[in-house]
Amino acid sequence: MSRFGAATAPISKKQGSGEGAASFKILLIIGLCHLLNDTIQAVVPAMFPVLEKSMGLTYTQLGLIAFSLNMVSSIMQPVVGMYTDKKPKPFALPIGLTFSLMGILGLAFAPKFEIIVISVLMIGLGSAVFHPEGSRVAYMAAGPRRGLAQSIYQVGGNSGQALAPLITAVVLVPFGQFGAVWFTLVAAVAVGLLIYIANWYSMNLKIGKTNLTKKKKSSSSNGIRSRGSVAFALTLILILIFARSWYISGMTNFYAFYAINEYSFSIKTSQLFLFAFLVAGAAGTFFGGPLSDKYGKKTIILLSMLAAAPITILIPYVPPVAAFILLTISGFILMSSFSVTVVYAQELVPGKIGTMAGLTVGLAFGMGALGSIGIGYLADIIGLTKTIILTGFLPMLGILTIFLPSDKKLTLQK
């Protein structure tokens, strides 16, 4: 039977523990669901230029909307992950997307700022439920290729986020706020696919072939033994996520305004620049995982941050064509470490798949949330141009990667 065919059958205990063949059908479906989920989330920042004009919102208010969306996800994802590490909940996946469906419907009809905030809170809640369990499904179906599996899963999400500029240009500019109603169809498709995933997930739990959440790891093994050293390494990972997320947040939420002001672009043209940045980031997410399987996770994390830094610093100083090229390159390089940091954390703290996925991915959203409100406030105070210049220095924090334990030490602790 082919690997694609094998994905429809219950996976073996060996597969469930990440040691057998990867189940690519499940990986592709959960990656597609991630794309649909994050496309729904992408509607929110995609609406910023529309809401700024129609409701007269300030940069700070736009930052608060992004904060509301991302902070709920940040707070809830680790909580959901810790709970489902003990008690997996397969059908939480379609239930979570149902919350997102209701949120996007509310967003389309919201008459004022407060209703918009409530609607995005529901979208954030749906995302918080989806991400830890979605990452667990990817881990279950990964076999030995965890970097590749997380890349397939995460590239779906980043591709969904990359659609935000197209959503603005194709849907929201001509149809306005009401155009968001079309994305209830996206949510409905995601719910249907996740019912299929939940049945697969539930079947494997019931027959006892996978039991990732109760897998015990010896605390006396070689490598990273002390809680202090694990906590130190995890803190460094979170700082790196902090730096990357603030930069991505600044570009995603405010670079369109920068391009409009500095280059006299229309909304549509500015969104094309942002689209190139995000699509390149999605491509980088995909390639980063397989490269980490081959060359090591620490190496890819270090290179992705430090190689991106000179480019992000240069972007505000170049003309439009050069900016387009540099945005594309920086997006690819910087996001190549996205899925790698998730796998690194999962291997750093074995047996806590959902918790680590919720912490790393959830924290990325949370740091993006803080970044959104902080960068928005800074832009109101010192101006958007200076703010974009300052955010370009954030990837330089990648130098801290040199203090992370090597991949060999992570392997020794298993």
CSV table of C-alpha atoms in Angstrom, one decimal:
chain,number,residue,atom,x,y,z
A,1,MET,CA,0.0,0.0,0.0
A,2,SER,CA,1.3,3.5,-0.8
A,3,ARG,CA,2.0,6.0,1.9
A,4,PHE,CA,-1.0,8.0,0.9
A,5,GLY,CA,-3.2,5.0,1.1
A,6,ALA,CA,-1.8,4.1,4.5
A,7,ALA,CA,-2.9,7.4,5.9
A,8,THR,CA,-6.5,6.3,5.9
A,9,ALA,CA,-5.9,3.3,8.1
A,10,PRO,CA,-5.1,3.4,11.8
A,11,ILE,CA,-1.5,4.2,12.4
A,12,SER,CA,0.6,1.8,14.4
A,13,LYS,CA,2.0,2.5,17.8
A,14,LYS,CA,5.4,3.0,16.2
A,15,GLN,CA,3.9,5.6,13.8
A,16,GLY,CA,2.1,7.4,16.6
A,17,SER,CA,5.3,7.8,18.5
A,18,GLY,CA,6.9,9.4,15.5
A,19,GLU,CA,9.0,6.4,14.5
A,20,GLY,CA,7.1,4.8,11.6
A,21,ALA,CA,6.3,6.1,8.1
A,22,ALA,CA,4.7,9.5,7.7
A,23,SER,CA,0.9,9.6,6.9
A,24,PHE,CA,1.0,12.2,4.2
A,25,LYS,CA,-2.8,12.2,3.5
A,26,ILE,CA,-3.5,13.3,7.0
A,27,LEU,CA,-0.7,15.8,6.9
A,28,LEU,CA,-2.0,17.4,3.7
A,29,ILE,CA,-5.6,17.6,5.1
A,30,ILE,CA,-4.6,19.1,8.4
A,31,GLY,CA,-2.3,21.5,6.5
A,32,LEU,CA,-5.2,22.6,4.3
A,33,CYS,CA,-7.4,23.1,7.4
A,34,HIS,CA,-4.6,25.2,8.9
A,35,LEU,CA,-4.7,27.3,5.7
A,36,LEU,CA,-8.5,27.8,5.9
A,37,ASN,CA,-8.3,28.6,9.7
A,38,ASP,CA,-5.6,31.2,9.2
A,39,THR,CA,-7.3,32.6,6.1
A,40,ILE,CA,-10.2,33.5,8.4
A,41,GLN,CA,-7.8,35.1,10.8
A,42,ALA,CA,-6.2,37.0,7.9
A,43,VAL,CA,-9.5,38.7,7.2
A,44,VAL,CA,-9.0,40.8,10.3
A,45,PRO,CA,-5.7,42.6,9.4
A,46,ALA,CA,-6.9,42.6,5.8
A,47,MET,CA,-9.8,44.8,6.9
A,48,PHE,CA,-7.6,47.4,8.5
A,49,PRO,CA,-7.4,49.8,5.5
A,50,VAL,CA,-11.1,49.4,5.0
A,51,LEU,CA,-12.0,50.0,8.7
A,52,GLU,CA,-9.5,52.9,9.0
A,53,LYS,CA,-11.4,54.7,6.2
A,54,SER,CA,-15.0,53.7,7.0
A,55,MET,CA,-14.9,54.1,10.8
A,56,GLY,CA,-12.0,56.5,11.1
A,57,LEU,CA,-10.0,54.2,13.4
A,58,THR,CA,-6.6,55.3,14.7
A,59,TYR,CA,-3.5,53.2,14.5
A,60,THR,CA,-3.9,52.5,18.2
A,61,GLN,CA,-7.4,51.2,17.7
A,62,LEU,CA,-6.3,49.0,14.8
A,63,GLY,CA,-3.5,47.7,17.1
A,64,LEU,CA,-6.2,46.9,19.8
A,65,ILE,CA,-8.2,44.9,17.3
A,66,ALA,CA,-5.1,42.8,16.4
A,67,PHE,CA,-4.3,42.6,20.1
A,68,SER,CA,-7.8,41.2,20.8
A,69,LEU,CA,-7.5,38.6,18.1
A,70,ASN,CA,-4.0,37.4,19.0
A,71,MET,CA,-4.0,37.7,22.7
A,72,VAL,CA,-6.9,35.4,23.2
A,73,SER,CA,-5.1,32.8,21.1
A,74,SER,CA,-1.9,33.4,23.0
A,75,ILE,CA,-3.4,32.9,26.4
A,76,MET,CA,-5.7,30.0,25.5
A,77,GLN,CA,-3.4,27.9,23.3
A,78,PRO,CA,-1.0,26.7,26.0
A,79,VAL,CA,-4.0,26.1,28.3
A,80,VAL,CA,-5.7,24.0,25.6
A,81,GLY,CA,-2.4,22.2,24.9
A,82,MET,CA,-1.9,21.3,28.6
A,83,TYR,CA,-5.4,20.0,28.9
A,84,THR,CA,-5.3,17.9,25.8
A,85,ASP,CA,-1.9,16.5,26.6
A,86,LYS,CA,-3.7,14.7,29.4
A,87,LYS,CA,-7.1,14.2,27.7
A,88,PRO,CA,-7.0,14.5,23.9
A,89,LYS,CA,-10.2,16.0,22.4
A,90,PRO,CA,-10.4,15.1,18.7
A,91,PHE,CA,-13.7,16.9,18.1
A,92,ALA,CA,-12.4,20.1,19.7
A,93,LEU,CA,-11.1,20.8,16.2
A,94,PRO,CA,-14.4,21.2,14.3
A,95,ILE,CA,-15.9,22.9,17.4
A,96,GLY,CA,-13.2,25.5,17.4
A,97,LEU,CA,-13.7,26.4,13.8
A,98,THR,CA,-17.4,26.8,14.5
A,99,PHE,CA,-16.6,29.6,16.9
A,100,SER,CA,-14.5,31.2,14.1
A,101,LEU,CA,-17.4,30.9,11.7
A,102,MET,CA,-19.6,32.8,14.1
A,103,GLY,CA,-16.9,35.4,14.6
A,104,ILE,CA,-16.4,36.1,10.9
A,105,LEU,CA,-20.2,36.4,10.5
A,106,GLY,CA,-20.2,39.0,13.3
A,107,LEU,CA,-17.3,40.8,11.8
A,108,ALA,CA,-19.2,41.3,8.5
A,109,PHE,CA,-22.1,43.0,10.2
A,110,ALA,CA,-20.4,44.8,13.1
A,111,PRO,CA,-21.7,48.4,13.3
A,112,LYS,CA,-19.1,49.7,15.6
A,113,PHE,CA,-15.6,49.2,17.1
A,114,GLU,CA,-16.8,47.3,20.2
A,115,ILE,CA,-18.7,44.7,18.1
A,116,ILE,CA,-15.6,44.2,15.9
A,117,VAL,CA,-13.5,43.4,19.0
A,118,ILE,CA,-16.1,40.9,20.3
A,119,SER,CA,-16.1,39.2,16.8
A,120,VAL,CA,-12.4,38.9,16.6
A,121,LEU,CA,-12.3,37.5,20.2
A,122,MET,CA,-14.5,34.6,18.9
A,123,ILE,CA,-12.1,34.1,16.0
A,124,GLY,CA,-9.2,34.1,18.4
A,125,LEU,CA,-10.9,31.5,20.6
A,126,GLY,CA,-11.5,29.2,17.6
A,127,SER,CA,-7.8,29.5,16.7
A,128,ALA,CA,-6.7,28.8,20.2
A,129,VAL,CA,-8.6,25.5,20.2
A,130,PHE,CA,-7.5,24.5,16.7
A,131,HIS,CA,-3.7,25.1,16.8
A,132,PRO,CA,-2.6,22.7,19.7
A,133,GLU,CA,-4.7,19.8,18.5
A,134,GLY,CA,-3.8,20.5,14.9
A,135,SER,CA,-0.1,20.3,15.8
A,136,ARG,CA,-0.8,17.1,17.7
A,137,VAL,CA,-2.4,15.6,14.6
A,138,ALA,CA,0.7,16.6,12.5
A,139,TYR,CA,3.0,15.0,15.2
A,140,MET,CA,0.9,11.8,15.2
A,141,ALA,CA,1.2,11.5,11.4
A,142,ALA,CA,4.8,12.6,11.1
A,143,GLY,CA,6.7,9.4,11.4
A,144,PRO,CA,10.5,10.2,11.8
A,145,ARG,CA,10.2,13.3,9.7
A,146,ARG,CA,9.0,15.8,12.3
A,147,GLY,CA,10.5,18.8,10.6
A,148,LEU,CA,8.8,18.1,7.3
A,149,ALA,CA,5.5,17.2,9.0
A,150,GLN,CA,5.5,20.5,11.0
A,151,SER,CA,6.4,22.4,7.8
A,152,ILE,CA,3.5,20.9,5.9
A,153,TYR,CA,1.2,21.8,8.8
A,154,GLN,CA,2.6,25.3,9.4
A,155,VAL,CA,2.9,26.3,5.7
A,156,GLY,CA,-0.8,25.9,5.5
A,157,GLY,CA,-1.2,28.5,8.2
A,158,ASN,CA,1.3,30.9,6.8
A,159,SER,CA,-0.2,30.6,3.4
A,160,GLY,CA,-3.6,31.5,4.8
A,161,GLN,CA,-2.0,34.6,6.4
A,162,ALA,CA,-0.4,35.4,3.1
A,163,LEU,CA,-3.8,35.7,1.5
A,164,ALA,CA,-4.6,38.8,3.6
A,165,PRO,CA,-3.4,41.3,0.9
A,166,LEU,CA,-5.4,39.5,-1.8
A,167,ILE,CA,-8.4,39.4,0.4
A,168,THR,CA,-8.1,43.2,0.8
A,169,ALA,CA,-7.6,43.8,-2.9
A,170,VAL,CA,-10.1,41.4,-4.4
A,171,VAL,CA,-12.8,41.2,-1.8
A,172,LEU,CA,-12.7,43.9,0.8
A,173,VAL,CA,-11.9,46.9,-1.4
A,174,PRO,CA,-14.8,46.3,-3.8
A,175,PHE,CA,-17.3,44.9,-1.2
A,176,GLY,CA,-16.2,46.7,2.0
A,177,GLN,CA,-16.7,45.3,5.4
A,178,PHE,CA,-19.7,43.1,4.3
A,179,GLY,CA,-17.3,41.2,2.0
A,180,ALA,CA,-16.1,39.3,5.1
A,181,VAL,CA,-19.4,37.3,5.0
A,182,TRP,CA,-18.0,35.2,2.1
A,183,PHE,CA,-15.5,33.7,4.5
A,184,THR,CA,-18.2,31.9,6.4
A,185,LEU,CA,-18.0,29.5,3.4
A,186,VAL,CA,-14.3,29.0,4.1
A,187,ALA,CA,-15.1,28.3,7.8
A,188,ALA,CA,-17.8,25.8,6.8
A,189,VAL,CA,-15.4,23.8,4.5
A,190,ALA,CA,-12.8,23.8,7.4
A,191,VAL,CA,-15.4,22.4,9.8
A,192,GLY,CA,-16.3,19.6,7.4
A,193,LEU,CA,-12.7,18.6,6.8
A,194,LEU,CA,-12.0,18.7,10.6
A,195,ILE,CA,-14.8,16.3,11.2
A,196,TYR,CA,-13.0,13.8,9.0
A,197,ILE,CA,-9.7,14.5,10.8
A,198,ALA,CA,-11.4,14.2,14.2
A,199,ASN,CA,-12.8,10.8,13.3
A,200,TRP,CA,-9.3,9.6,12.2
A,201,TYR,CA,-7.8,11.0,15.4
A,202,SER,CA,-10.5,9.5,17.6
A,203,MET,CA,-10.3,6.1,15.9
A,204,ASN,CA,-6.6,5.8,16.7
A,205,LEU,CA,-7.1,6.8,20.3
A,206,LYS,CA,-9.9,4.3,20.8
A,207,ILE,CA,-8.0,1.3,19.5
A,208,GLY,CA,-5.1,2.2,21.7
A,209,LYS,CA,-2.5,2.4,18.9
A,210,THR,CA,-1.4,5.9,19.8
A,211,ASN,CA,-0.9,7.3,23.2
A,212,LEU,CA,1.4,10.3,22.8
A,213,THR,CA,0.2,12.2,25.8
A,214,LYS,CA,1.1,9.6,28.4
A,215,LYS,CA,4.5,8.7,27.0
A,216,LYS,CA,7.0,8.8,29.7
A,217,LYS,CA,10.5,10.1,29.4
A,218,SER,CA,13.4,9.2,31.7
A,219,SER,CA,14.7,12.2,33.7
A,220,SER,CA,18.0,10.4,34.3
A,221,SER,CA,19.1,10.3,30.7
A,222,ASN,CA,22.1,12.0,29.3
A,223,GLY,CA,21.9,15.5,27.7
A,224,ILE,CA,19.7,18.2,29.1
A,225,ARG,CA,18.8,16.8,32.6
A,226,SER,CA,18.0,19.7,34.9
A,227,ARG,CA,14.8,21.7,34.9
A,228,GLY,CA,16.8,24.8,35.0
A,229,SER,CA,18.7,24.1,31.8
A,230,VAL,CA,15.5,23.2,30.0
A,231,ALA,CA,13.8,26.3,31.3
A,232,PHE,CA,16.7,28.4,30.1
A,233,ALA,CA,16.7,26.9,26.6
A,234,LEU,CA,12.9,27.3,26.4
A,235,THR,CA,13.2,31.0,27.5
A,236,LEU,CA,15.7,31.6,24.7
A,237,ILE,CA,13.3,30.0,22.1
A,238,LEU,CA,10.5,32.2,23.3
A,239,ILE,CA,12.7,35.3,23.0
A,240,LEU,CA,13.6,34.4,19.4
A,241,ILE,CA,9.8,34.0,18.8
A,242,PHE,CA,9.3,37.3,20.4
A,243,ALA,CA,11.7,39.1,18.0
A,244,ARG,CA,10.4,37.3,14.9
A,245,SER,CA,6.8,37.9,15.8
A,246,TRP,CA,7.1,41.6,16.5
A,247,TYR,CA,8.8,42.1,13.2
A,248,ILE,CA,6.2,40.1,11.3
A,249,SER,CA,3.4,41.9,13.1
A,250,GLY,CA,4.9,45.3,12.3
A,251,MET,CA,5.1,44.4,8.6
A,252,THR,CA,1.8,42.7,8.4
A,253,ASN,CA,-0.3,45.3,10.1
A,254,PHE,CA,1.5,48.6,9.2
A,255,TYR,CA,3.8,48.2,6.2
A,256,ALA,CA,0.8,48.8,3.8
A,257,PHE,CA,0.3,52.2,5.4
A,258,TYR,CA,4.1,52.8,5.1
A,259,ALA,CA,4.1,52.0,1.4
A,260,ILE,CA,1.0,54.2,0.8
A,261,ASN,CA,2.7,57.2,2.6
A,262,GLU,CA,6.3,56.7,1.3
A,263,TYR,CA,5.7,55.5,-2.3
A,264,SER,CA,2.2,57.1,-2.9
A,265,PHE,CA,0.8,53.6,-3.6
A,266,SER,CA,-2.8,52.7,-3.8
A,267,ILE,CA,-4.2,50.2,-1.3
A,268,LYS,CA,-4.1,47.5,-3.9
A,269,THR,CA,-0.5,48.1,-4.8
A,270,SER,CA,0.6,48.2,-1.2
A,271,GLN,CA,-1.1,44.9,-0.6
A,272,LEU,CA,0.8,43.3,-3.4
A,273,PHE,CA,4.1,44.1,-1.7
A,274,LEU,CA,2.8,42.6,1.6
A,275,PHE,CA,1.5,39.6,-0.3
A,276,ALA,CA,5.0,39.0,-1.7
A,277,PHE,CA,6.5,39.2,1.8
A,278,LEU,CA,3.9,36.7,3.2
A,279,VAL,CA,4.0,34.2,0.3
A,280,ALA,CA,7.8,34.1,0.5
A,281,GLY,CA,7.4,33.5,4.2
A,282,ALA,CA,5.1,30.6,3.6
A,283,ALA,CA,7.6,29.1,1.2
A,284,GLY,CA,10.3,29.6,3.8
A,285,THR,CA,8.2,27.8,6.4
A,286,PHE,CA,7.9,24.8,4.1
A,287,PHE,CA,11.6,24.5,3.3
A,288,GLY,CA,12.8,25.2,6.8
A,289,GLY,CA,11.5,21.9,8.2
A,290,PRO,CA,13.2,19.5,5.8
A,291,LEU,CA,16.4,21.5,6.0
A,292,SER,CA,16.3,21.2,9.8
A,293,ASP,CA,15.9,17.4,9.4
A,294,LYS,CA,19.1,17.4,7.4
A,295,TYR,CA,21.3,20.1,8.9
A,296,GLY,CA,19.9,20.5,12.4
A,297,LYS,CA,17.3,22.7,14.1
A,298,LYS,CA,19.7,25.0,15.9
A,299,THR,CA,21.6,25.7,12.7
A,300,ILE,CA,18.4,26.7,10.7
A,301,ILE,CA,17.1,28.9,13.6
A,302,LEU,CA,20.4,30.7,13.8
A,303,LEU,CA,20.8,31.3,10.1
A,304,SER,CA,17.2,32.3,9.6
A,305,MET,CA,17.4,35.2,12.1
A,306,LEU,CA,21.0,36.5,11.4
A,307,ALA,CA,20.8,36.2,7.6
A,308,ALA,CA,17.5,38.1,7.6
A,309,ALA,CA,18.7,41.0,9.9
A,310,PRO,CA,20.8,43.0,7.3
A,311,ILE,CA,17.9,42.8,4.8
A,312,THR,CA,15.2,43.9,7.3
A,313,ILE,CA,17.4,46.9,8.3
A,314,LEU,CA,17.9,47.9,4.7
A,315,ILE,CA,14.3,47.7,3.5
A,316,PRO,CA,13.1,51.2,4.6
A,317,TYR,CA,16.0,52.9,2.8
A,318,VAL,CA,15.5,51.5,-0.7
A,319,PRO,CA,13.2,52.5,-3.7
A,320,PRO,CA,10.0,50.5,-4.4
A,321,VAL,CA,11.4,47.8,-6.7
A,322,ALA,CA,14.3,47.0,-4.4
A,323,ALA,CA,11.9,47.0,-1.4
A,324,PHE,CA,9.7,44.4,-3.2
A,325,ILE,CA,12.7,42.2,-3.8
A,326,LEU,CA,14.1,42.6,-0.3
A,327,LEU,CA,10.7,42.0,1.3
A,328,THR,CA,10.4,38.7,-0.6
A,329,ILE,CA,13.9,37.5,0.4
A,330,SER,CA,13.5,38.5,4.1
A,331,GLY,CA,10.1,36.8,4.3
A,332,PHE,CA,11.6,33.6,3.0
A,333,ILE,CA,14.6,33.6,5.3
A,334,LEU,CA,13.0,34.8,8.5
A,335,MET,CA,10.1,32.4,8.3
A,336,SER,CA,12.2,29.3,7.6
A,337,SER,CA,12.6,28.9,11.3
A,338,PHE,CA,8.9,29.0,12.1
A,339,SER,CA,8.1,25.3,12.1
A,340,VAL,CA,11.6,24.5,13.4
A,341,THR,CA,11.1,26.3,16.6
A,342,VAL,CA,8.0,24.3,17.3
A,343,VAL,CA,9.7,21.0,16.8
A,344,TYR,CA,12.7,22.1,18.8
A,345,ALA,CA,10.4,23.0,21.8
A,346,GLN,CA,8.6,19.6,21.4
A,347,GLU,CA,11.8,17.7,21.6
A,348,LEU,CA,13.2,19.9,24.4
A,349,VAL,CA,10.2,19.0,26.6
A,350,PRO,CA,9.2,15.4,25.4
A,351,GLY,CA,5.6,14.2,26.1
A,352,LYS,CA,4.2,17.7,26.0
A,353,ILE,CA,3.3,18.0,22.4
A,354,GLY,CA,0.2,20.1,22.7
A,355,THR,CA,1.6,22.3,25.5
A,356,MET,CA,4.8,23.1,23.5
A,357,ALA,CA,2.8,23.7,20.3
A,358,GLY,CA,0.4,26.0,22.2
A,359,LEU,CA,3.3,27.8,23.9
A,360,THR,CA,5.4,28.4,20.8
A,361,VAL,CA,2.7,29.0,18.2
A,362,GLY,CA,0.4,30.7,20.8
A,363,LEU,CA,3.2,32.9,22.1
A,364,ALA,CA,4.0,33.9,18.5
A,365,PHE,CA,0.4,35.2,18.2
A,366,GLY,CA,0.7,36.8,21.7
A,367,MET,CA,3.9,38.5,20.9
A,368,GLY,CA,2.4,39.7,17.6
A,369,ALA,CA,-0.5,41.0,19.7
A,370,LEU,CA,1.7,43.0,22.0
A,371,GLY,CA,3.7,44.1,19.0
A,372,SER,CA,0.6,45.3,17.2
A,373,ILE,CA,-0.5,47.6,20.0
A,374,GLY,CA,3.1,48.7,20.8
A,375,ILE,CA,4.0,49.4,17.2
A,376,GLY,CA,0.7,51.1,16.5
A,377,TYR,CA,1.2,53.3,19.6
A,378,LEU,CA,4.8,54.1,18.6
A,379,ALA,CA,3.7,55.0,15.1
A,380,ASP,CA,1.2,57.4,16.5
A,381,ILE,CA,3.9,59.0,18.7
A,382,ILE,CA,7.1,59.1,16.5
A,383,GLY,CA,5.7,58.5,13.1
A,384,LEU,CA,5.3,55.4,10.9
A,385,THR,CA,8.5,55.7,9.0
A,386,LYS,CA,10.7,55.8,12.1
A,387,THR,CA,8.7,52.9,13.5
A,388,ILE,CA,9.3,50.7,10.5
A,389,ILE,CA,13.0,51.5,10.6
A,390,LEU,CA,13.3,50.5,14.3
A,391,THR,CA,11.5,47.2,13.8
A,392,GLY,CA,14.0,46.2,11.2
A,393,PHE,CA,16.6,45.6,14.0
A,394,LEU,CA,14.5,43.0,15.8
A,395,PRO,CA,15.9,39.9,13.9
A,396,MET,CA,19.4,40.8,15.3
A,397,LEU,CA,18.3,39.1,18.6
A,398,GLY,CA,18.8,35.9,16.7
A,399,ILE,CA,22.4,35.9,17.9
A,400,LEU,CA,21.0,34.4,21.2
A,401,THR,CA,20.5,31.1,19.3
A,402,ILE,CA,24.2,30.3,19.9
A,403,PHE,CA,23.3,29.6,23.5
A,404,LEU,CA,20.7,27.0,22.7
A,405,PRO,CA,21.6,23.3,23.4
A,406,SER,CA,22.7,21.4,20.2
A,407,ASP,CA,20.5,19.0,18.4
A,408,LYS,CA,22.7,16.2,19.7
A,409,LYS,CA,21.9,17.0,23.3
A,410,LEU,CA,18.2,17.0,22.4
A,411,THR,CA,18.6,13.6,21.0
A,412,LEU,CA,20.6,12.3,24.0
A,413,GLN,CA,17.8,13.2,26.4
A,414,LYS,CA,15.3,10.9,24.7
